[in-house]
Short mmCIF file of N, CA and C in Angstrom, two decimals:
data_model
loop_
_atom_site.label_atom_id
_atom_site.label_comp_id
_atom_site.label_asym_id
_atom_site.label_seq_id
_atom_site.Cartn_x
_atom_site.Cartn_y
_atom_site.Cartn_z
N PHE A 1 0.81 -1.19 0.00
CA PHE A 1 0.00 0.00 0.00
C PHE A 1 0.85 1.26 0.00
N GLN A 2 2.06 1.19 -0.41
CA GLN A 2 2.92 2.37 -0.41
C GLN A 2 2.49 3.33 -1.51
N SER A 3 2.62 4.62 -1.22
CA SER A 3 2.34 5.70 -2.18
C SER A 3 0.90 5.71 -2.67
N THR A 4 -0.04 5.36 -1.81
CA THR A 4 -1.45 5.41 -2.18
C THR A 4 -1.90 6.86 -2.25
N VAL A 5 -2.57 7.20 -3.35
CA VAL A 5 -3.08 8.56 -3.53
C VAL A 5 -4.55 8.45 -3.93
N SER A 6 -5.37 9.37 -3.42
CA SER A 6 -6.77 9.42 -3.82
C SER A 6 -7.12 10.85 -4.13
N ALA A 7 -8.30 11.06 -4.66
CA ALA A 7 -8.74 12.42 -5.01
C ALA A 7 -8.93 13.26 -3.75
N GLY A 8 -9.28 12.63 -2.64
CA GLY A 8 -9.45 13.36 -1.39
C GLY A 8 -10.67 14.25 -1.38
N VAL A 9 -11.75 13.78 -1.97
CA VAL A 9 -12.98 14.55 -2.00
C VAL A 9 -13.59 14.58 -0.60
N VAL A 10 -13.84 15.78 -0.10
CA VAL A 10 -14.49 15.94 1.20
C VAL A 10 -15.99 15.89 0.97
N SER A 11 -16.65 14.94 1.61
CA SER A 11 -18.09 14.80 1.43
C SER A 11 -18.89 15.31 2.62
N ALA A 12 -18.23 15.56 3.74
CA ALA A 12 -18.94 16.12 4.91
C ALA A 12 -17.92 16.67 5.89
N VAL A 13 -18.29 17.75 6.56
CA VAL A 13 -17.47 18.30 7.64
C VAL A 13 -18.35 18.41 8.88
N GLY A 14 -17.70 18.37 10.03
CA GLY A 14 -18.46 18.49 11.27
C GLY A 14 -19.26 17.27 11.64
N ARG A 15 -18.91 16.10 11.10
CA ARG A 15 -19.63 14.86 11.43
C ARG A 15 -19.35 14.47 12.86
N SER A 16 -20.30 13.76 13.44
CA SER A 16 -20.13 13.18 14.77
C SER A 16 -20.27 11.68 14.63
N LEU A 17 -19.38 10.95 15.26
CA LEU A 17 -19.39 9.49 15.21
C LEU A 17 -19.23 8.94 16.62
N ARG A 18 -19.69 7.73 16.82
CA ARG A 18 -19.47 7.03 18.08
C ARG A 18 -18.31 6.06 17.89
N ALA A 19 -17.37 6.11 18.82
CA ALA A 19 -16.25 5.16 18.81
C ALA A 19 -16.76 3.81 19.30
N LYS A 20 -15.91 2.81 19.22
CA LYS A 20 -16.30 1.48 19.70
C LYS A 20 -16.72 1.49 21.15
N ASP A 21 -16.11 2.38 21.95
CA ASP A 21 -16.47 2.47 23.38
C ASP A 21 -17.65 3.41 23.62
N GLN A 22 -18.32 3.84 22.54
CA GLN A 22 -19.49 4.71 22.56
C GLN A 22 -19.20 6.17 22.88
N ARG A 23 -17.93 6.55 23.00
CA ARG A 23 -17.61 7.96 23.19
C ARG A 23 -17.89 8.71 21.90
N LEU A 24 -18.35 9.93 22.06
CA LEU A 24 -18.67 10.76 20.91
C LEU A 24 -17.41 11.43 20.37
N ILE A 25 -17.20 11.30 19.07
CA ILE A 25 -16.10 11.97 18.40
C ILE A 25 -16.75 13.01 17.49
N GLU A 26 -16.44 14.28 17.73
CA GLU A 26 -17.11 15.36 17.01
C GLU A 26 -16.18 16.08 16.05
N GLY A 27 -16.79 16.78 15.11
CA GLY A 27 -16.05 17.65 14.20
C GLY A 27 -15.23 16.91 13.16
N ILE A 28 -15.58 15.69 12.87
CA ILE A 28 -14.80 14.85 11.95
C ILE A 28 -15.05 15.25 10.50
N ILE A 29 -14.01 15.11 9.67
CA ILE A 29 -14.11 15.37 8.24
C ILE A 29 -14.29 14.02 7.54
N GLN A 30 -15.31 13.89 6.70
CA GLN A 30 -15.54 12.66 5.94
C GLN A 30 -14.99 12.85 4.53
N THR A 31 -14.17 11.89 4.08
CA THR A 31 -13.54 12.00 2.76
C THR A 31 -13.57 10.65 2.05
N ASP A 32 -13.01 10.63 0.86
CA ASP A 32 -12.84 9.37 0.11
C ASP A 32 -11.39 8.90 0.13
N VAL A 33 -10.60 9.37 1.09
CA VAL A 33 -9.19 9.00 1.18
C VAL A 33 -9.07 7.48 1.32
N ALA A 34 -8.13 6.90 0.59
CA ALA A 34 -7.89 5.46 0.63
C ALA A 34 -7.04 5.11 1.84
N LEU A 35 -7.69 4.80 2.95
CA LEU A 35 -6.95 4.40 4.15
C LEU A 35 -6.84 2.88 4.17
N ASN A 36 -5.64 2.42 4.42
CA ASN A 36 -5.36 1.00 4.51
C ASN A 36 -4.60 0.75 5.81
N PRO A 37 -4.56 -0.51 6.25
CA PRO A 37 -3.82 -0.79 7.48
C PRO A 37 -2.40 -0.25 7.39
N GLY A 38 -2.03 0.56 8.36
CA GLY A 38 -0.68 1.09 8.42
C GLY A 38 -0.49 2.48 7.84
N ASN A 39 -1.49 3.02 7.13
CA ASN A 39 -1.27 4.35 6.58
C ASN A 39 -2.20 5.42 7.15
N SER A 40 -2.91 5.12 8.21
CA SER A 40 -3.65 6.19 8.87
C SER A 40 -2.62 7.07 9.58
N GLY A 41 -3.02 8.27 9.91
CA GLY A 41 -2.09 9.20 10.55
C GLY A 41 -1.41 10.13 9.58
N GLY A 42 -1.64 9.91 8.29
CA GLY A 42 -1.07 10.81 7.29
C GLY A 42 -1.92 12.07 7.15
N PRO A 43 -1.36 13.09 6.51
CA PRO A 43 -2.09 14.35 6.40
C PRO A 43 -3.18 14.32 5.33
N LEU A 44 -4.25 15.04 5.59
CA LEU A 44 -5.26 15.37 4.59
C LEU A 44 -4.94 16.80 4.18
N VAL A 45 -4.61 17.01 2.92
CA VAL A 45 -4.19 18.34 2.48
C VAL A 45 -5.19 18.91 1.49
N ASP A 46 -5.25 20.27 1.46
CA ASP A 46 -6.11 20.92 0.48
C ASP A 46 -5.33 21.11 -0.83
N SER A 47 -5.94 21.77 -1.79
CA SER A 47 -5.31 21.93 -3.10
C SER A 47 -4.06 22.80 -3.07
N LYS A 48 -3.85 23.54 -1.96
CA LYS A 48 -2.65 24.36 -1.81
C LYS A 48 -1.56 23.63 -1.02
N GLY A 49 -1.83 22.39 -0.62
CA GLY A 49 -0.85 21.63 0.15
C GLY A 49 -0.88 21.92 1.64
N ILE A 50 -1.89 22.63 2.10
CA ILE A 50 -2.02 22.96 3.53
C ILE A 50 -2.72 21.80 4.23
N VAL A 51 -2.14 21.36 5.34
CA VAL A 51 -2.73 20.25 6.11
C VAL A 51 -4.03 20.74 6.76
N VAL A 52 -5.12 20.05 6.44
CA VAL A 52 -6.43 20.41 7.02
C VAL A 52 -6.94 19.33 7.97
N GLY A 53 -6.28 18.16 7.96
CA GLY A 53 -6.70 17.09 8.84
C GLY A 53 -5.69 15.97 8.90
N ILE A 54 -5.94 15.05 9.82
CA ILE A 54 -5.11 13.86 9.98
C ILE A 54 -6.01 12.66 9.68
N ASN A 55 -5.65 11.89 8.65
CA ASN A 55 -6.45 10.72 8.27
C ASN A 55 -6.42 9.70 9.40
N THR A 56 -7.59 9.28 9.82
CA THR A 56 -7.68 8.55 11.07
C THR A 56 -8.37 7.20 10.99
N ALA A 57 -9.54 7.12 10.37
CA ALA A 57 -10.35 5.91 10.52
C ALA A 57 -11.20 5.64 9.28
N ILE A 58 -11.62 4.39 9.19
CA ILE A 58 -12.59 3.97 8.18
C ILE A 58 -13.68 3.19 8.88
N ILE A 59 -14.76 3.00 8.19
CA ILE A 59 -15.80 2.08 8.67
C ILE A 59 -15.69 0.84 7.80
N MET A 60 -15.37 -0.28 8.42
CA MET A 60 -15.20 -1.51 7.67
C MET A 60 -16.47 -1.82 6.89
N GLY A 61 -16.30 -2.16 5.64
CA GLY A 61 -17.44 -2.51 4.80
C GLY A 61 -18.01 -1.32 4.03
N ALA A 62 -17.71 -0.12 4.46
CA ALA A 62 -18.17 1.07 3.73
C ALA A 62 -17.17 1.34 2.61
N GLN A 63 -17.65 1.56 1.43
CA GLN A 63 -16.78 1.75 0.29
C GLN A 63 -16.30 3.19 0.19
N ASN A 64 -15.00 3.38 0.22
CA ASN A 64 -14.38 4.69 -0.02
C ASN A 64 -14.86 5.78 0.94
N ILE A 65 -15.09 5.45 2.18
CA ILE A 65 -15.42 6.46 3.18
C ILE A 65 -14.37 6.38 4.27
N SER A 66 -13.75 7.51 4.54
CA SER A 66 -12.78 7.57 5.62
C SER A 66 -13.00 8.86 6.39
N PHE A 67 -12.37 8.94 7.55
CA PHE A 67 -12.60 10.07 8.43
C PHE A 67 -11.27 10.64 8.89
N SER A 68 -11.23 11.96 9.00
CA SER A 68 -10.03 12.67 9.40
C SER A 68 -10.34 13.60 10.57
N VAL A 69 -9.39 13.69 11.47
CA VAL A 69 -9.48 14.65 12.57
C VAL A 69 -9.03 16.00 12.02
N PRO A 70 -9.80 17.07 12.24
CA PRO A 70 -9.38 18.39 11.75
C PRO A 70 -8.02 18.79 12.32
N ALA A 71 -7.24 19.52 11.53
CA ALA A 71 -5.91 19.95 11.95
C ALA A 71 -5.97 20.79 13.22
N LYS A 72 -7.00 21.62 13.37
CA LYS A 72 -7.13 22.44 14.59
C LYS A 72 -7.26 21.56 15.83
N THR A 73 -8.01 20.47 15.69
CA THR A 73 -8.16 19.55 16.82
C THR A 73 -6.83 18.90 17.15
N ALA A 74 -6.11 18.46 16.12
CA ALA A 74 -4.80 17.84 16.34
C ALA A 74 -3.84 18.83 17.00
N GLN A 75 -3.87 20.09 16.58
CA GLN A 75 -3.01 21.10 17.19
C GLN A 75 -3.36 21.30 18.66
N TRP A 76 -4.66 21.31 18.97
CA TRP A 76 -5.09 21.47 20.36
C TRP A 76 -4.61 20.29 21.21
N VAL A 77 -4.74 19.07 20.67
CA VAL A 77 -4.30 17.88 21.40
C VAL A 77 -2.80 17.95 21.67
N VAL A 78 -2.02 18.32 20.67
CA VAL A 78 -0.56 18.43 20.86
C VAL A 78 -0.24 19.46 21.93
N SER A 79 -0.93 20.60 21.91
CA SER A 79 -0.65 21.64 22.92
C SER A 79 -1.01 21.15 24.32
N GLU A 80 -2.08 20.38 24.45
CA GLU A 80 -2.46 19.80 25.74
C GLU A 80 -1.39 18.81 26.22
N LEU A 81 -0.89 17.99 25.31
CA LEU A 81 0.14 17.01 25.67
C LEU A 81 1.41 17.70 26.13
N PHE A 82 1.83 18.73 25.40
CA PHE A 82 3.03 19.46 25.80
C PHE A 82 2.85 20.17 27.14
N ALA A 83 1.71 20.79 27.33
CA ALA A 83 1.48 21.60 28.53
C ALA A 83 1.19 20.76 29.78
N HIS A 84 0.48 19.63 29.60
CA HIS A 84 -0.01 18.90 30.77
C HIS A 84 0.36 17.42 30.79
N GLY A 85 0.91 16.93 29.70
CA GLY A 85 1.27 15.51 29.64
C GLY A 85 0.10 14.61 29.30
N HIS A 86 -1.09 15.17 29.20
CA HIS A 86 -2.29 14.42 28.83
C HIS A 86 -3.34 15.43 28.34
N VAL A 87 -4.38 14.91 27.73
CA VAL A 87 -5.46 15.77 27.26
C VAL A 87 -6.47 15.94 28.38
N ARG A 88 -6.70 17.18 28.75
CA ARG A 88 -7.69 17.47 29.80
C ARG A 88 -9.06 17.57 29.15
N ARG A 89 -10.03 16.92 29.75
CA ARG A 89 -11.41 16.94 29.27
C ARG A 89 -12.33 17.36 30.39
N SER A 90 -13.42 17.98 30.01
CA SER A 90 -14.43 18.30 31.02
C SER A 90 -15.08 16.99 31.47
N TYR A 91 -15.62 17.01 32.66
CA TYR A 91 -16.19 15.80 33.24
C TYR A 91 -17.44 16.18 34.01
N LEU A 92 -18.55 15.55 33.65
CA LEU A 92 -19.81 15.82 34.33
C LEU A 92 -20.20 14.69 35.28
N GLY A 93 -19.93 13.47 34.89
CA GLY A 93 -20.28 12.33 35.73
C GLY A 93 -21.73 11.92 35.61
N VAL A 94 -22.30 12.11 34.44
CA VAL A 94 -23.68 11.69 34.21
C VAL A 94 -23.74 10.90 32.91
N ASN A 95 -24.45 9.79 32.95
CA ASN A 95 -24.69 8.98 31.77
C ASN A 95 -26.15 9.21 31.38
N CYS A 96 -26.36 9.73 30.18
CA CYS A 96 -27.70 10.10 29.74
C CYS A 96 -28.21 9.22 28.62
N GLU A 97 -29.50 9.17 28.52
CA GLU A 97 -30.19 8.48 27.43
C GLU A 97 -31.19 9.47 26.85
N MET A 98 -31.17 9.65 25.55
CA MET A 98 -32.11 10.57 24.92
C MET A 98 -33.46 9.86 24.76
N ARG A 99 -34.50 10.53 25.22
CA ARG A 99 -35.86 9.96 25.17
C ARG A 99 -36.79 10.93 24.46
N PRO A 100 -37.71 10.42 23.65
CA PRO A 100 -38.68 11.31 23.01
C PRO A 100 -39.60 11.94 24.06
N VAL A 101 -40.05 13.15 23.78
CA VAL A 101 -40.97 13.83 24.70
C VAL A 101 -42.28 14.14 23.96
N HIS A 102 -43.37 14.07 24.70
CA HIS A 102 -44.68 14.35 24.13
C HIS A 102 -44.86 15.84 23.91
N ARG A 103 -45.69 16.17 22.95
CA ARG A 103 -45.95 17.58 22.63
C ARG A 103 -46.52 18.33 23.84
N SER A 104 -47.37 17.67 24.62
CA SER A 104 -47.93 18.33 25.81
C SER A 104 -46.83 18.66 26.82
N PHE A 105 -45.85 17.79 26.95
CA PHE A 105 -44.71 18.02 27.84
C PHE A 105 -43.91 19.23 27.33
N GLN A 106 -43.70 19.28 26.00
CA GLN A 106 -42.96 20.40 25.41
C GLN A 106 -43.65 21.72 25.72
N ARG A 107 -44.97 21.76 25.55
CA ARG A 107 -45.72 23.00 25.82
C ARG A 107 -45.66 23.38 27.29
N GLN A 108 -45.84 22.40 28.17
CA GLN A 108 -45.85 22.65 29.61
C GLN A 108 -44.53 23.21 30.12
N HIS A 109 -43.42 22.76 29.53
CA HIS A 109 -42.10 23.15 30.03
C HIS A 109 -41.37 24.14 29.12
N GLY A 110 -42.04 24.63 28.07
CA GLY A 110 -41.41 25.58 27.15
C GLY A 110 -40.19 24.98 26.47
N PHE A 111 -40.30 23.72 26.10
CA PHE A 111 -39.18 22.95 25.55
C PHE A 111 -39.51 22.58 24.11
N ASP A 112 -38.73 23.08 23.13
CA ASP A 112 -39.09 22.88 21.72
C ASP A 112 -38.37 21.71 21.05
N LYS A 113 -37.61 20.93 21.79
CA LYS A 113 -36.87 19.81 21.20
C LYS A 113 -37.70 18.53 21.27
N PRO A 114 -37.56 17.63 20.28
CA PRO A 114 -38.34 16.39 20.29
C PRO A 114 -37.81 15.33 21.26
N HIS A 115 -36.58 15.53 21.77
CA HIS A 115 -35.98 14.58 22.71
C HIS A 115 -35.44 15.33 23.92
N ALA A 116 -35.42 14.65 25.05
CA ALA A 116 -34.83 15.20 26.26
C ALA A 116 -33.86 14.17 26.83
N CYS A 117 -32.99 14.63 27.71
CA CYS A 117 -31.94 13.79 28.28
C CYS A 117 -32.41 13.20 29.61
N LEU A 118 -32.50 11.89 29.66
CA LEU A 118 -32.86 11.19 30.89
C LEU A 118 -31.57 10.74 31.58
N ALA A 119 -31.33 11.23 32.78
CA ALA A 119 -30.13 10.85 33.53
C ALA A 119 -30.29 9.40 33.97
N ARG A 120 -29.37 8.53 33.55
CA ARG A 120 -29.45 7.10 33.90
C ARG A 120 -28.55 6.78 35.09
N GLN A 121 -27.30 7.23 35.03
CA GLN A 121 -26.35 6.95 36.11
C GLN A 121 -25.64 8.23 36.48
N ILE A 122 -25.41 8.41 37.77
CA ILE A 122 -24.67 9.56 38.27
C ILE A 122 -23.47 9.02 39.05
N VAL A 123 -22.29 9.50 38.72
CA VAL A 123 -21.08 9.08 39.42
C VAL A 123 -21.03 9.80 40.77
N PRO A 124 -20.94 9.04 41.88
CA PRO A 124 -20.88 9.69 43.20
C PRO A 124 -19.71 10.68 43.28
N GLY A 125 -19.98 11.84 43.85
CA GLY A 125 -18.96 12.86 44.01
C GLY A 125 -18.65 13.65 42.76
N SER A 126 -19.30 13.35 41.65
CA SER A 126 -19.04 14.04 40.38
C SER A 126 -19.72 15.41 40.38
N PRO A 127 -19.36 16.26 39.41
CA PRO A 127 -20.05 17.54 39.30
C PRO A 127 -21.57 17.38 39.17
N ALA A 128 -22.02 16.37 38.44
CA ALA A 128 -23.47 16.14 38.31
C ALA A 128 -24.08 15.81 39.66
N ALA A 129 -23.41 14.95 40.44
CA ALA A 129 -23.92 14.59 41.77
C ALA A 129 -23.93 15.80 42.69
N LEU A 130 -22.86 16.60 42.64
CA LEU A 130 -22.79 17.79 43.49
C LEU A 130 -23.85 18.83 43.10
N ALA A 131 -24.29 18.81 41.84
CA ALA A 131 -25.35 19.72 41.39
C ALA A 131 -26.73 19.21 41.78
N GLY A 132 -26.79 18.00 42.33
CA GLY A 132 -28.07 17.46 42.78
C GLY A 132 -28.82 16.64 41.76
N ILE A 133 -28.18 16.31 40.64
CA ILE A 133 -28.84 15.49 39.62
C ILE A 133 -28.96 14.07 40.15
N GLN A 134 -30.15 13.49 39.99
CA GLN A 134 -30.44 12.14 40.45
C GLN A 134 -30.74 11.25 39.25
N PRO A 135 -30.53 9.93 39.40
CA PRO A 135 -30.94 9.03 38.32
C PRO A 135 -32.42 9.21 38.00
N PHE A 136 -32.73 9.21 36.72
CA PHE A 136 -34.08 9.36 36.16
C PHE A 136 -34.58 10.80 36.17
N ASP A 137 -33.73 11.76 36.54
CA ASP A 137 -34.08 13.17 36.32
C ASP A 137 -34.10 13.40 34.81
N VAL A 138 -35.00 14.26 34.37
CA VAL A 138 -35.04 14.65 32.96
C VAL A 138 -34.37 16.01 32.85
N LEU A 139 -33.28 16.05 32.10
CA LEU A 139 -32.52 17.29 31.92
C LEU A 139 -33.00 17.97 30.65
N LEU A 140 -33.52 19.19 30.80
CA LEU A 140 -34.07 19.92 29.66
C LEU A 140 -33.16 21.04 29.18
N PHE A 141 -32.54 21.75 30.12
CA PHE A 141 -31.74 22.92 29.79
C PHE A 141 -30.43 22.91 30.56
N ILE A 142 -29.40 23.48 29.95
CA ILE A 142 -28.20 23.86 30.68
C ILE A 142 -28.19 25.38 30.55
N GLY A 143 -28.46 26.05 31.65
CA GLY A 143 -28.68 27.49 31.59
C GLY A 143 -29.92 27.74 30.76
N ASP A 144 -29.76 28.52 29.69
CA ASP A 144 -30.88 28.81 28.80
C ASP A 144 -30.87 27.95 27.54
N THR A 145 -29.89 27.04 27.44
CA THR A 145 -29.73 26.22 26.24
C THR A 145 -30.49 24.91 26.38
N PRO A 146 -31.47 24.65 25.49
CA PRO A 146 -32.19 23.38 25.56
C PRO A 146 -31.29 22.21 25.16
N ILE A 147 -31.48 21.09 25.84
CA ILE A 147 -30.70 19.88 25.55
C ILE A 147 -31.59 18.96 24.73
N GLY A 148 -31.42 18.97 23.42
CA GLY A 148 -32.21 18.12 22.54
C GLY A 148 -31.44 16.92 22.03
N ALA A 149 -30.14 16.86 22.34
CA ALA A 149 -29.28 15.75 21.94
C ALA A 149 -28.16 15.67 22.96
N ASP A 150 -27.63 14.46 23.18
CA ASP A 150 -26.59 14.34 24.20
C ASP A 150 -25.35 15.16 23.87
N GLU A 151 -25.11 15.42 22.57
CA GLU A 151 -23.98 16.26 22.19
C GLU A 151 -24.12 17.67 22.76
N ALA A 152 -25.36 18.13 22.91
CA ALA A 152 -25.60 19.49 23.41
C ALA A 152 -25.06 19.68 24.82
N ILE A 153 -25.02 18.61 25.60
CA ILE A 153 -24.50 18.70 26.96
C ILE A 153 -23.03 19.09 26.94
N TYR A 154 -22.29 18.50 26.02
CA TYR A 154 -20.85 18.72 25.96
C TYR A 154 -20.48 19.98 25.20
N ASN A 155 -21.38 20.46 24.35
CA ASN A 155 -21.08 21.63 23.53
C ASN A 155 -21.54 22.93 24.17
N THR A 156 -22.32 22.86 25.23
CA THR A 156 -22.84 24.07 25.87
C THR A 156 -21.72 24.75 26.63
N GLN A 157 -21.63 26.06 26.46
CA GLN A 157 -20.58 26.81 27.15
C GLN A 157 -21.18 27.82 28.07
#
């Protein structure tokens, strides 16, 4: 597989995928890059030769679909490693399940999203536990931001 080259057509940006361990991977670039065993980690470059991503993964069985981590994300990870020796992540300590909500519930609570976050597990001593969140609480908002998808919990600032 040496010297493999592809057109590198970007078919989607900002994709979110679940890893094998169910962690959410956000901001992924979807391309047609020919990734083979041993050649992930190479650069995804634009027509000017500027690195825009790091070729990372494929979905087995999917034809000509691969995924790249954006260069900005890779730069952030490297800076975290240099500064702290590891990547620091925010931690809430809540495991949520998205559940559909009835229209009457939406009207009653001023909630315009079709799904809400049901807290399933709370890690003792975690920020979620210290905030008073209990298993089976329905989380609708973080501040003024409605939570209509589990990604919204992690993206709210």
